Short mmCIF file of C-alpha atoms in Angstrom, two decimals:
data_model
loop_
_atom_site.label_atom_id
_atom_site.label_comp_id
_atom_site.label_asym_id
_atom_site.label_seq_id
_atom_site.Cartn_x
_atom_site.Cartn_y
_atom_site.Cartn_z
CA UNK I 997 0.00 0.00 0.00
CA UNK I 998 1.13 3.57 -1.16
CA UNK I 999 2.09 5.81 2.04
CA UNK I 1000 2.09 8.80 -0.23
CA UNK I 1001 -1.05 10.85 -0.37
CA UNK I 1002 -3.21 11.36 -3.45
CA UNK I 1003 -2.05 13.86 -6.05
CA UNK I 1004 -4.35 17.27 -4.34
CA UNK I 1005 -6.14 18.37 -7.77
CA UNK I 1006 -6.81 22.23 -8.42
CA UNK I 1007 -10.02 22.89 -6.20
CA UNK I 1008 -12.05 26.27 -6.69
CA UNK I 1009 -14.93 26.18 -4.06
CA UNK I 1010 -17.47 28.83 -6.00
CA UNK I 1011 -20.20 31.12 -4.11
CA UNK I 1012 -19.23 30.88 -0.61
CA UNK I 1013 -19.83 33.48 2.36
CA UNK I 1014 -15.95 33.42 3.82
CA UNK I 1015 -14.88 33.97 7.67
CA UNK I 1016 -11.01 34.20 7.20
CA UNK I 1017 -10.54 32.92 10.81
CA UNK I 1018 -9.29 36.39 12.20
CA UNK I 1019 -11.71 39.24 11.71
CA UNK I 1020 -15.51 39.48 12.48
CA UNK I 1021 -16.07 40.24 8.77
CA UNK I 1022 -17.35 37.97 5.84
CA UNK I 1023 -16.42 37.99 2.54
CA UNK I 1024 -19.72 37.91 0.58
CA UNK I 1025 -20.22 35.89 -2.87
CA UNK I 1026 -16.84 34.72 -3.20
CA UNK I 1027 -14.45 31.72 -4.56
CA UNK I 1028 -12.07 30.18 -3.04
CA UNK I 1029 -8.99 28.76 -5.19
CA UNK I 1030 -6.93 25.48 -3.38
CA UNK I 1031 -3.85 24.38 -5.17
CA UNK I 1032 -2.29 21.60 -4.28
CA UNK I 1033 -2.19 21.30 -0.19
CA UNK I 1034 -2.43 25.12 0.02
CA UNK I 1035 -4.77 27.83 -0.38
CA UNK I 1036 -3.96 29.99 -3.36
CA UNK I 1037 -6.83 32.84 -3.65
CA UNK I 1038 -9.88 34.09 -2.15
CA UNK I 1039 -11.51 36.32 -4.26
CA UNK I 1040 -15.13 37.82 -4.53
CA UNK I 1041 -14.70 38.24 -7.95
CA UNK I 1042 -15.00 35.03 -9.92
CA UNK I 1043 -11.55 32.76 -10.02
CA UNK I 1044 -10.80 31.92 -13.71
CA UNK I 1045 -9.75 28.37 -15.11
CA UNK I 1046 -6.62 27.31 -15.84
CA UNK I 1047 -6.63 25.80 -19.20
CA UNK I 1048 -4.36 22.39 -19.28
CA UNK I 1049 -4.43 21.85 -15.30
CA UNK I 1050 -7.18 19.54 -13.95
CA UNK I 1051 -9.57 21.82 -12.19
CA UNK I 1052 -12.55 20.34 -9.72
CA UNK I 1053 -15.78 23.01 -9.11
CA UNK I 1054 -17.68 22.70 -6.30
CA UNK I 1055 -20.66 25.21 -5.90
CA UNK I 1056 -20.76 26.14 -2.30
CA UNK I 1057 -24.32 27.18 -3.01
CA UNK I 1058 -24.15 30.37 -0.38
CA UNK I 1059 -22.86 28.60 2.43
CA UNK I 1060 -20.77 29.66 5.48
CA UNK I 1061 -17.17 28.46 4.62
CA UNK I 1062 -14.26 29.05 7.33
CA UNK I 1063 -10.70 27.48 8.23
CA UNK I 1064 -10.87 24.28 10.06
CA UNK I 1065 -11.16 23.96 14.03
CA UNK I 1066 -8.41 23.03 16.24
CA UNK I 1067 -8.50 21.85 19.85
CA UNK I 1068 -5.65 22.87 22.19
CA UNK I 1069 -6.41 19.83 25.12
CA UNK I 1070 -7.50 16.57 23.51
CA UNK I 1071 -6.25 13.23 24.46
CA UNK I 1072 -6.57 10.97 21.18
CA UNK I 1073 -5.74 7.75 23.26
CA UNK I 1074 -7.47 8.69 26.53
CA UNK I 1075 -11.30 10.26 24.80
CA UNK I 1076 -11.25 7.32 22.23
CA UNK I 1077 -10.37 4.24 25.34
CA UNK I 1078 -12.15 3.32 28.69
CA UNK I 1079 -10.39 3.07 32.06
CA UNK I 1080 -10.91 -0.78 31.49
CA UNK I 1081 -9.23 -0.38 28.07
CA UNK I 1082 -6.29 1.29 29.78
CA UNK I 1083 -5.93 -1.00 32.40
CA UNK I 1084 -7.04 -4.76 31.19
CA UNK I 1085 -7.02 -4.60 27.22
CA UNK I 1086 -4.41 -5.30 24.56
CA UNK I 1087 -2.13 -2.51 23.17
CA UNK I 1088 -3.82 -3.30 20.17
CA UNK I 1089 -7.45 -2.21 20.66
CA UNK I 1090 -5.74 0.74 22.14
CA UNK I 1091 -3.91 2.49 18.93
CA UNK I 1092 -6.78 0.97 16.41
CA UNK I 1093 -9.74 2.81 18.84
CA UNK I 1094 -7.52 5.87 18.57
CA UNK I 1095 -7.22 6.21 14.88
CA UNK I 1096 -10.73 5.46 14.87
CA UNK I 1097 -11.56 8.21 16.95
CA UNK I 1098 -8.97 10.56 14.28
CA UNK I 1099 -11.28 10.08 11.58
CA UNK I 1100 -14.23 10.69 13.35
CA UNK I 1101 -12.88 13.76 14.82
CA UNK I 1102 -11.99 15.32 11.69
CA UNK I 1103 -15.45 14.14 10.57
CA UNK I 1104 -16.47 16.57 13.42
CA UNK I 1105 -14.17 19.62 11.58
CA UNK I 1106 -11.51 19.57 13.55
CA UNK I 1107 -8.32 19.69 11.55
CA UNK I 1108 -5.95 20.23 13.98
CA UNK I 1109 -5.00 19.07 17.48
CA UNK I 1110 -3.04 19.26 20.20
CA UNK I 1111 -2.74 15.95 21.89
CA UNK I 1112 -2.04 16.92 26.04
CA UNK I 1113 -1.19 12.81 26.95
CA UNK I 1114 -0.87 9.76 24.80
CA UNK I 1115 1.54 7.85 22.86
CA UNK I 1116 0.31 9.57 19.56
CA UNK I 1117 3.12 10.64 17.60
CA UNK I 1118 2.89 7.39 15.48
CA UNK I 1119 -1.01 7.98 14.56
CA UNK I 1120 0.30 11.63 13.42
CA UNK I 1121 3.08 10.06 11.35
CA UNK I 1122 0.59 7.25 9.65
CA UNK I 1123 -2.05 10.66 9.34
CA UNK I 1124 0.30 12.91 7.48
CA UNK I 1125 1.43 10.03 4.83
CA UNK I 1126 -2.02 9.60 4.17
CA UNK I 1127 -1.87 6.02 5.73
CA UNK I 1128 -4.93 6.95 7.56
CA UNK I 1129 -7.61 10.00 7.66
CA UNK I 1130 -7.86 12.25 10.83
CA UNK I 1131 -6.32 15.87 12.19
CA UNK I 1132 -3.11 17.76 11.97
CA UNK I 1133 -1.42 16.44 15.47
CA UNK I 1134 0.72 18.14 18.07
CA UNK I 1135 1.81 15.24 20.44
CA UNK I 1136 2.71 15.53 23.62
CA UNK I 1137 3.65 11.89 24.04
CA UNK I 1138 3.62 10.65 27.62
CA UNK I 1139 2.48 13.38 30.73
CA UNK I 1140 5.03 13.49 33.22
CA UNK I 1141 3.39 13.72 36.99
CA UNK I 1142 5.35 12.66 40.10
CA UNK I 1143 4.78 10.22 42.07
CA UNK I 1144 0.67 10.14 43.87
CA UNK I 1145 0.39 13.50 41.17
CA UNK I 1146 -2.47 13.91 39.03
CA UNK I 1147 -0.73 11.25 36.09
CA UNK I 1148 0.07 8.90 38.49
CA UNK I 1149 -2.37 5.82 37.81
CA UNK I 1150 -0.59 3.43 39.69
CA UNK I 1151 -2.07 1.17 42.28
CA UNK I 1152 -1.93 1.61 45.58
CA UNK I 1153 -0.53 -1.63 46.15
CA UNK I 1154 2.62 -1.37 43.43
CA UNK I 1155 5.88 -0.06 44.38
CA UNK I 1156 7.22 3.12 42.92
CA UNK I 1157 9.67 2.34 40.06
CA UNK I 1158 12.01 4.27 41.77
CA UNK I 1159 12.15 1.46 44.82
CA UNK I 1160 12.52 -1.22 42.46
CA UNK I 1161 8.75 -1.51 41.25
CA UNK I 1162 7.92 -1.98 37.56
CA UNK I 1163 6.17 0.72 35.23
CA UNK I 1164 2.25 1.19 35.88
CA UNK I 1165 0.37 0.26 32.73
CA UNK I 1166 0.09 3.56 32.01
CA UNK I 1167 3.79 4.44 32.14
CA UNK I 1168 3.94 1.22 30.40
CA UNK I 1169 1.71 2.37 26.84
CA UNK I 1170 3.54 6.29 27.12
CA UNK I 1171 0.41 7.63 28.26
CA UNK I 1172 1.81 8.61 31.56
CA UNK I 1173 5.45 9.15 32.91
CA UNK I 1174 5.72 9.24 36.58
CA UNK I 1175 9.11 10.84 37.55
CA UNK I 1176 10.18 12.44 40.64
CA UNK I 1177 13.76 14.70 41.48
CA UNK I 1178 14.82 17.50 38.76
CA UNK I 1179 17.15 14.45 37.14
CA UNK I 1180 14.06 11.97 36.35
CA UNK I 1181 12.19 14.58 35.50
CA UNK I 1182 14.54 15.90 32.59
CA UNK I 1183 15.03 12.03 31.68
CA UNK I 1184 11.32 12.25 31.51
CA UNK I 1185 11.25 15.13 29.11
CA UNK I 1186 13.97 14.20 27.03
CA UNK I 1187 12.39 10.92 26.38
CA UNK I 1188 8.89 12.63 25.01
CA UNK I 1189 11.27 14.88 23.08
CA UNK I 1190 12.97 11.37 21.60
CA UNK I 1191 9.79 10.18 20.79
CA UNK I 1192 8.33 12.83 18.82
CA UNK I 1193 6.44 15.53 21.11
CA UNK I 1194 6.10 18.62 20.04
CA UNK I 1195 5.31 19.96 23.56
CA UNK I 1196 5.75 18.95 27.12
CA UNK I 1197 2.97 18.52 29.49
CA UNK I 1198 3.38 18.28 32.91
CA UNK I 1199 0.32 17.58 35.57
CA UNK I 1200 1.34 20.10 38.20
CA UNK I 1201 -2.09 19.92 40.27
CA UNK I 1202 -5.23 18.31 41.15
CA UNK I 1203 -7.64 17.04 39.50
CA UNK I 1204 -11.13 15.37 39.38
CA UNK I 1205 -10.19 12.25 37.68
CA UNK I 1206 -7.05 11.87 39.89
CA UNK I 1207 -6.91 8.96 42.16
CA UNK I 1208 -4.77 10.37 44.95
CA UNK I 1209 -4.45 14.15 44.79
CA UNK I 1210 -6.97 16.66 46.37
CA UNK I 1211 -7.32 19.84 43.95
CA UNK I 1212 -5.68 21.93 46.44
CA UNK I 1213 -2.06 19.86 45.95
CA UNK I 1214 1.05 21.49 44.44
CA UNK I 1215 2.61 19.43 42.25
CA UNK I 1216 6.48 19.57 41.08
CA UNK I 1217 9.08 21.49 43.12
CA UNK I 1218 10.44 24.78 41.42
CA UNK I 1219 13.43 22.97 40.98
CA UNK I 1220 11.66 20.07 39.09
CA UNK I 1221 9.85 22.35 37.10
CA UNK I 1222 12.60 24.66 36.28
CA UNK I 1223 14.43 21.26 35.14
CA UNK I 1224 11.27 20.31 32.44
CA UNK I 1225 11.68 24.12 31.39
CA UNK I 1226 15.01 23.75 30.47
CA UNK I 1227 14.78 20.57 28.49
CA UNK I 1228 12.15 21.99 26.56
CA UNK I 1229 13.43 25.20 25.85
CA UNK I 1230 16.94 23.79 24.71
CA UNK I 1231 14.83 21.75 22.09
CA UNK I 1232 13.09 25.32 21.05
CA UNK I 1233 9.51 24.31 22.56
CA UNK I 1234 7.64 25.01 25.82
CA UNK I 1235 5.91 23.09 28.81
CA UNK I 1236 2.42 23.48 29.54
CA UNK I 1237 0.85 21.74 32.39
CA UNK I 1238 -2.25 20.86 33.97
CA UNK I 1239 -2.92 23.07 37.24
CA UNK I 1240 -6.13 24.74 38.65
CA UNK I 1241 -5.50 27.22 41.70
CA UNK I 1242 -3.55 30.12 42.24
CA UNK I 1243 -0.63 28.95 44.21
CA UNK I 1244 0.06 25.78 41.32
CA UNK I 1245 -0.39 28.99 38.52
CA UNK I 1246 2.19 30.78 40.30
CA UNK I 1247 4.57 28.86 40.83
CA UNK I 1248 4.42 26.82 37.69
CA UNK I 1249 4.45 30.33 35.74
CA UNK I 1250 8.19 31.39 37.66
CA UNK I 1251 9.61 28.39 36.64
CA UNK I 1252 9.25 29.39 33.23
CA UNK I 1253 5.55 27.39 32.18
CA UNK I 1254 4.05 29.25 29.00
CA UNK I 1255 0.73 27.49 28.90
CA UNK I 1256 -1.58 26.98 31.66
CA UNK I 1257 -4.19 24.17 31.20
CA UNK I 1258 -7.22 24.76 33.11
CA UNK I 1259 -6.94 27.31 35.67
CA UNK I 1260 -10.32 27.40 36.67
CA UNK I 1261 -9.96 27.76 40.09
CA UNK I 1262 -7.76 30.78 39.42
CA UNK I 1263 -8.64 34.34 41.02
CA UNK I 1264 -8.07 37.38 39.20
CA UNK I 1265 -4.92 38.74 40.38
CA UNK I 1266 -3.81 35.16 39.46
CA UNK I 1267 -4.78 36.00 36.09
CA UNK I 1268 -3.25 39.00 35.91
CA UNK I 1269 0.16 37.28 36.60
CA UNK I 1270 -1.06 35.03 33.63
CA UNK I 1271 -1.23 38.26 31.44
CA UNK I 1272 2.05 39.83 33.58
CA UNK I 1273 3.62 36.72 32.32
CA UNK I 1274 3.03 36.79 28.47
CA UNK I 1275 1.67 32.68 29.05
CA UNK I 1276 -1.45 31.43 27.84
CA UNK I 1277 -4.79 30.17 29.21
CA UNK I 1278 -5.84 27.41 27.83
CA UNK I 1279 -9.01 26.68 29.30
CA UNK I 1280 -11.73 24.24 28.89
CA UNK I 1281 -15.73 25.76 28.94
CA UNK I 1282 -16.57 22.75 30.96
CA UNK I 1283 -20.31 21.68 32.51
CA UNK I 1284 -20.70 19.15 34.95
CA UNK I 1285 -22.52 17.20 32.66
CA UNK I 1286 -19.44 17.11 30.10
CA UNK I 1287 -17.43 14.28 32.82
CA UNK I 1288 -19.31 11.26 35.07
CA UNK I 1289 -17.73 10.31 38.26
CA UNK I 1290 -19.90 7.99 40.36
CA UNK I 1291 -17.41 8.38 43.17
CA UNK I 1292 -19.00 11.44 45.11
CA UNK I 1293 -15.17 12.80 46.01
CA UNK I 1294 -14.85 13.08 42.18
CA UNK I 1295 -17.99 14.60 41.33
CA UNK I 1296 -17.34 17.17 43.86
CA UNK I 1297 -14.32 18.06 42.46
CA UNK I 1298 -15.76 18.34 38.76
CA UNK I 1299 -18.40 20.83 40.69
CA UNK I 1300 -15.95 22.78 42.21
CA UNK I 1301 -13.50 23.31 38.86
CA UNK I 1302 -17.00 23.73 36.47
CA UNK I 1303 -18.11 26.73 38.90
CA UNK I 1304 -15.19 28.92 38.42
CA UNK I 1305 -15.54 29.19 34.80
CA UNK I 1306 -17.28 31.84 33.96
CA UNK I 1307 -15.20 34.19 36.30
CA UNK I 1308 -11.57 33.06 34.87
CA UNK I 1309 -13.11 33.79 31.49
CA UNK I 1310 -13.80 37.51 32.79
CA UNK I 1311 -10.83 38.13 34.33
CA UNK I 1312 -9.00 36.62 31.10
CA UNK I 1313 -10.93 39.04 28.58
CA UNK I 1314 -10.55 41.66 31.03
CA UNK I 1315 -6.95 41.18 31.77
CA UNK I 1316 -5.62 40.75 27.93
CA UNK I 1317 -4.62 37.09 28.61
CA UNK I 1318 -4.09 35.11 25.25
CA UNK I 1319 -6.97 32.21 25.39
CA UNK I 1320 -6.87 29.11 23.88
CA UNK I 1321 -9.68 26.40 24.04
CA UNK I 1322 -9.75 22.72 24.00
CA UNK I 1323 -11.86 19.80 25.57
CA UNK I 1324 -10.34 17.70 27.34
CA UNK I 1325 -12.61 14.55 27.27
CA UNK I 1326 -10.95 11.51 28.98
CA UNK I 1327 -11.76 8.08 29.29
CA UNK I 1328 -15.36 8.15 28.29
CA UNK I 1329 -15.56 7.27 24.39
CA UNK I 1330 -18.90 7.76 24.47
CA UNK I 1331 -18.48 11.52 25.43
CA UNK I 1332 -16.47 11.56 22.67
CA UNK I 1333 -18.69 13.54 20.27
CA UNK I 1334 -19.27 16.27 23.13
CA UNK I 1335 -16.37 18.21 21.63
CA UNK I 1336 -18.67 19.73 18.72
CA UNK I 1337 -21.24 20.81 21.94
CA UNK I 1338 -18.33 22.46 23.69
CA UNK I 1339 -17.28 24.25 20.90
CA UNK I 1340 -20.43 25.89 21.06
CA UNK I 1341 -20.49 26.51 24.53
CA UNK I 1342 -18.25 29.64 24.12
CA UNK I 1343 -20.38 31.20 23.18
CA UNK I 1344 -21.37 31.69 26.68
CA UNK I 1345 -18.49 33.60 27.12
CA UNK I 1346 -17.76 35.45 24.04
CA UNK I 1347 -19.04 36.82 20.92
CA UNK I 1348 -19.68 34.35 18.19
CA UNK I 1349 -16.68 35.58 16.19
CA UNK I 1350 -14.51 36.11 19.28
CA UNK I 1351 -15.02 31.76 19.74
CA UNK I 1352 -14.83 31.63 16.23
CA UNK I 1353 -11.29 33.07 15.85
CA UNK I 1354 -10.23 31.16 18.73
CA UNK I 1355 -11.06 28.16 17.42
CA UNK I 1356 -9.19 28.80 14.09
CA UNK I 1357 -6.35 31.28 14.70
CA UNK I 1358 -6.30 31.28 18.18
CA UNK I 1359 -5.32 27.84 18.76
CA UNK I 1360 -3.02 27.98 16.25
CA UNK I 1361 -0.88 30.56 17.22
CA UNK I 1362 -0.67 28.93 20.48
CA UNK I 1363 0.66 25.52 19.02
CA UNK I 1364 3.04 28.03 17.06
CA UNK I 1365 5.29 28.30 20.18
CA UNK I 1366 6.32 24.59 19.39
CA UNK I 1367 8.94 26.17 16.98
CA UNK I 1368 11.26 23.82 14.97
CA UNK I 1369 9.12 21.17 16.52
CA UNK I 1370 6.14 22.25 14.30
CA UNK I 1371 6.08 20.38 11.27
CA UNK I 1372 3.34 22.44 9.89
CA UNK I 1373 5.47 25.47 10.52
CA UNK I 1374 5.93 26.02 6.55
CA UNK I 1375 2.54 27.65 6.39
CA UNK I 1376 -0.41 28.92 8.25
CA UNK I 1377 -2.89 27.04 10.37
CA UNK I 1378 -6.24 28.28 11.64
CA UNK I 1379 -6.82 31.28 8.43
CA UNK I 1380 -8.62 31.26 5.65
CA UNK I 1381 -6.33 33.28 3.55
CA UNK I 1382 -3.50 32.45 0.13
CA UNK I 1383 -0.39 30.64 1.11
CA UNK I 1384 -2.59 28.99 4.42
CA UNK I 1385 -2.88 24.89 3.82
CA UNK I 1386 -5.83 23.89 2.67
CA UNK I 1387 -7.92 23.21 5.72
CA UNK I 1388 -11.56 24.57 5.59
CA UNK I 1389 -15.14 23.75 6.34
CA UNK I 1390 -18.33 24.67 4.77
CA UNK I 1391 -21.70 25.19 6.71
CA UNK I 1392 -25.20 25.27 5.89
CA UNK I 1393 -25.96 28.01 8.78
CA UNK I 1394 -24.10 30.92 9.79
CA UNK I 1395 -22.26 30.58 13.07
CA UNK I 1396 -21.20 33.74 13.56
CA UNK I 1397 -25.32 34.23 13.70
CA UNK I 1398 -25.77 31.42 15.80
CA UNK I 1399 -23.16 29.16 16.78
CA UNK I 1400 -24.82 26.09 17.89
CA UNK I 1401 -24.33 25.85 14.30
CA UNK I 1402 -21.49 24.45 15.04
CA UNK I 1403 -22.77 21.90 17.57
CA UNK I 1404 -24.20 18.93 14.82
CA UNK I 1405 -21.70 19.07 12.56
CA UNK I 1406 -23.02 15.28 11.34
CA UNK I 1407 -26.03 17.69 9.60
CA UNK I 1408 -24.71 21.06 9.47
CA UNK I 1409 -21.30 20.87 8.14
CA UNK I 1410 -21.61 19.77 4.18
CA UNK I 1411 -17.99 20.34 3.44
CA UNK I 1412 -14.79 19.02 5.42
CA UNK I 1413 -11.18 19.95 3.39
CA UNK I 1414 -8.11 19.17 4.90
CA UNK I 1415 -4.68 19.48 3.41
CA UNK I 1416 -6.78 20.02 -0.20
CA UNK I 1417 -8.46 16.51 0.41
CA UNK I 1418 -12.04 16.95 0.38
CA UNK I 1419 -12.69 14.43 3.49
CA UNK I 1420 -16.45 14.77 3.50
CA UNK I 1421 -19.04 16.41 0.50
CA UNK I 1422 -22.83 16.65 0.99
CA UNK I 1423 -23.09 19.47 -1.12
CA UNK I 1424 -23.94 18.48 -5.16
CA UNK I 1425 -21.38 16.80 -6.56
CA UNK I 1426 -18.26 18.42 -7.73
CA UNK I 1427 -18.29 18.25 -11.54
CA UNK I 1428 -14.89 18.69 -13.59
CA UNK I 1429 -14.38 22.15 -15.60
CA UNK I 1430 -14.44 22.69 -18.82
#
């Protein structure tokens, strides 16, 4: 089987309303030209044939097109497997539920990710040869934790690695890396680094699906944070790590952290140090309903981080603190398709086009910090604009009029291009020009 992707023909997407992913403006009654992988025109002005060069028209028929959605805090492995797939089932059901969960994920219009835990880096090697369908990936292979931390999903019973024990499953599959002391900790990084992250994550906090650790913890000592920041840094990315209250925010932001994940339980002069600090906030628009914990410690917890997020969202607009979304769905497949229904859910917070350029150009100039790690870097991600790749969506409804648009993309979204594939076409067929 070829690993080389189909030759991308010469696209022109005809009579289109066009949100370029930045500004609040449309671009009425206009074409859009792909060549190749990239986006070569958008005009409002009809886009002429090329005579000799295979051309495909598609008649957009008025519709809403826009650049593809990212997510900033998925988990490809850990939304698409069970906690009894983690723990019990073969590594095999494992990677083949994830690439299933890919495709169906860019079937949803997201066309770019960044994966915040998981052993992913192969699916995002297999996706860009065309092997298999699915998003743009920024892997963040394994998340470190120390030991009883947030990633640690050890047993009670096992002994730490560290006093002779073997690997928790977890550790085991690279979804997790427990490592404690500033020297495991850059072995730790180095090894995601080795295996093809593009970012670190660290879990430097709480949280509601943790086993051991109360939200209020602090996870990481300066020193071993300081160490991850290094590591990174000398490989030209950044660390980003899970953490919730104001005293984890703080301290992970002086050792050098420029992305906070979550931060819901921050308070505002907490996210003015965010701001102070040039990092971003990437934050989650969670609902209880979003997670299900039948243990009442864990629901209570999921409670306690959903309530503090309309605040943080204040204080971030207010504040000038760059804001990146994502999901964050873990360990419940079947909550899986939820990510379209948070998507819409800032809307609760912002304008439509405010969510609408942070799902597009936000996010992606957020996974832009990854540097020489980016191996998208040679053009734009998240615009609708020449020299961009290829990576747009058509909808019958206008989000930026109503985004729970947005939310059923299985009957609103008639159009799906991604690297000048078309992935999905409801619209009439596309006819060859003359």
């Amino acid at each position: 089987m070829s690993t080389t992707p189909p030759a991308n023909p010469r696209t022109i997407i005809r009579n289109v309303r066009v949100f370029d992913g930045v500004g609040p403006d449309v671009t009425e009654n206009a074409d859009v030209l792909i060549e190749g992988s990239h986006i070569t025109a958008v005009s409002d002005s009809p886009v002429g044939d090329a005579p000799g060069t295979p051309t495909v028209e598609i008649d957009g028929k008025g519709g809403f097109v826009m650049p593809g959605m990212s997510d900033a805090h998925v988990h490809l492995m850990g939304n698409s497997n069970s906690y009894m797939d983690f723990i019990a089932g073969p590594t095999g059901i494992l990677v083949g539920n994830t690439i299933a969960e890919a495709k169906r994920m860019l079937l949803r219009g997201f066309t770019t990710v960044r994966d915040m835990g998981g052993d992913t880096a192969p699916v995002k090697t297999l996706i860009d040869r065309g092997v298999f369908e699915g998003p743009r990936i920024f892997p963040s292979q394994a998340m470190i934790s120390q030991t009883s931390g947030h990633g640690d999903f050890a047993f009670q019973y096992e002994t730490p690695e560290v006093f002779g024990g073997s690997p928790s499953r977890t550790d085991s599959i690279l979804f997790t890396r427990v490592a404690d002391g500033p020297e495991r900790v850059l072995t730790a990084v180095r090894e995601q680094l080795r295996s093809g992250a593009t970012q670190i994550k660290l879990t430097a906090g709480g949280g509601a699906a943790s086993m051991y650790d109360p939200l209020s913890t602090l996870q990481f000592t300066p020193e071993e944070l300081r160490a991850a920041v290094a590591a990174a840094s000398d490989y030209g990315t950044y660390v980003a790590t899970h953490v919730y209250t104001p005293h984890g925010i703080r301290r992970v932001l002086d050792a050098g952290v420029r992305s906070i994940e979550h931060g819901h339980l921050a308070d505002e002069e907490t996210i003015a140090y965010v701001a102070e600090k040039g990092a971003w906030l990437s934050m989650q628009p969670f609902a209880e309903e979003d997670h299900h914990y039948p243990d009442p410690n864990r629901a209570a917890k999921n409670r306690e981080i959903c309530d503090g997020t309309a605040e943080v969202y204040g204080w971030a607009a207010k504040h000038g603190v760059k804001t990146a979304w994502g999901t964050d769905l873990l360990l419940e497949p079947q909550s899986a398709a939820r990510q379209s229904v948070m998507a819409a859910r800032l809307g609760e917070f912002f304008t439509n086009a405010e969510a609408l350029a942070m799902l597009t150009s936000g996010n992606a100039a957020l996974f832009e910090m990854a540097g020489e790690r980016n191996t998208y870097a040679r053009a734009p991600l998240g615009v609708l604009q020449p020299g961009a790749w290829a990576d747009l969506l058509l909808f019958d409804g206008d989000p930026l009029a109503d985004l729970s648009v947005i939310a059923d993309p299985e009957h609103n979204l008639q159009l799906i291009v991604k690297n000048g594939q078309v992935v999905k076409n409801t619209l009439p067929a596309a006819t060859p020009a003359a």
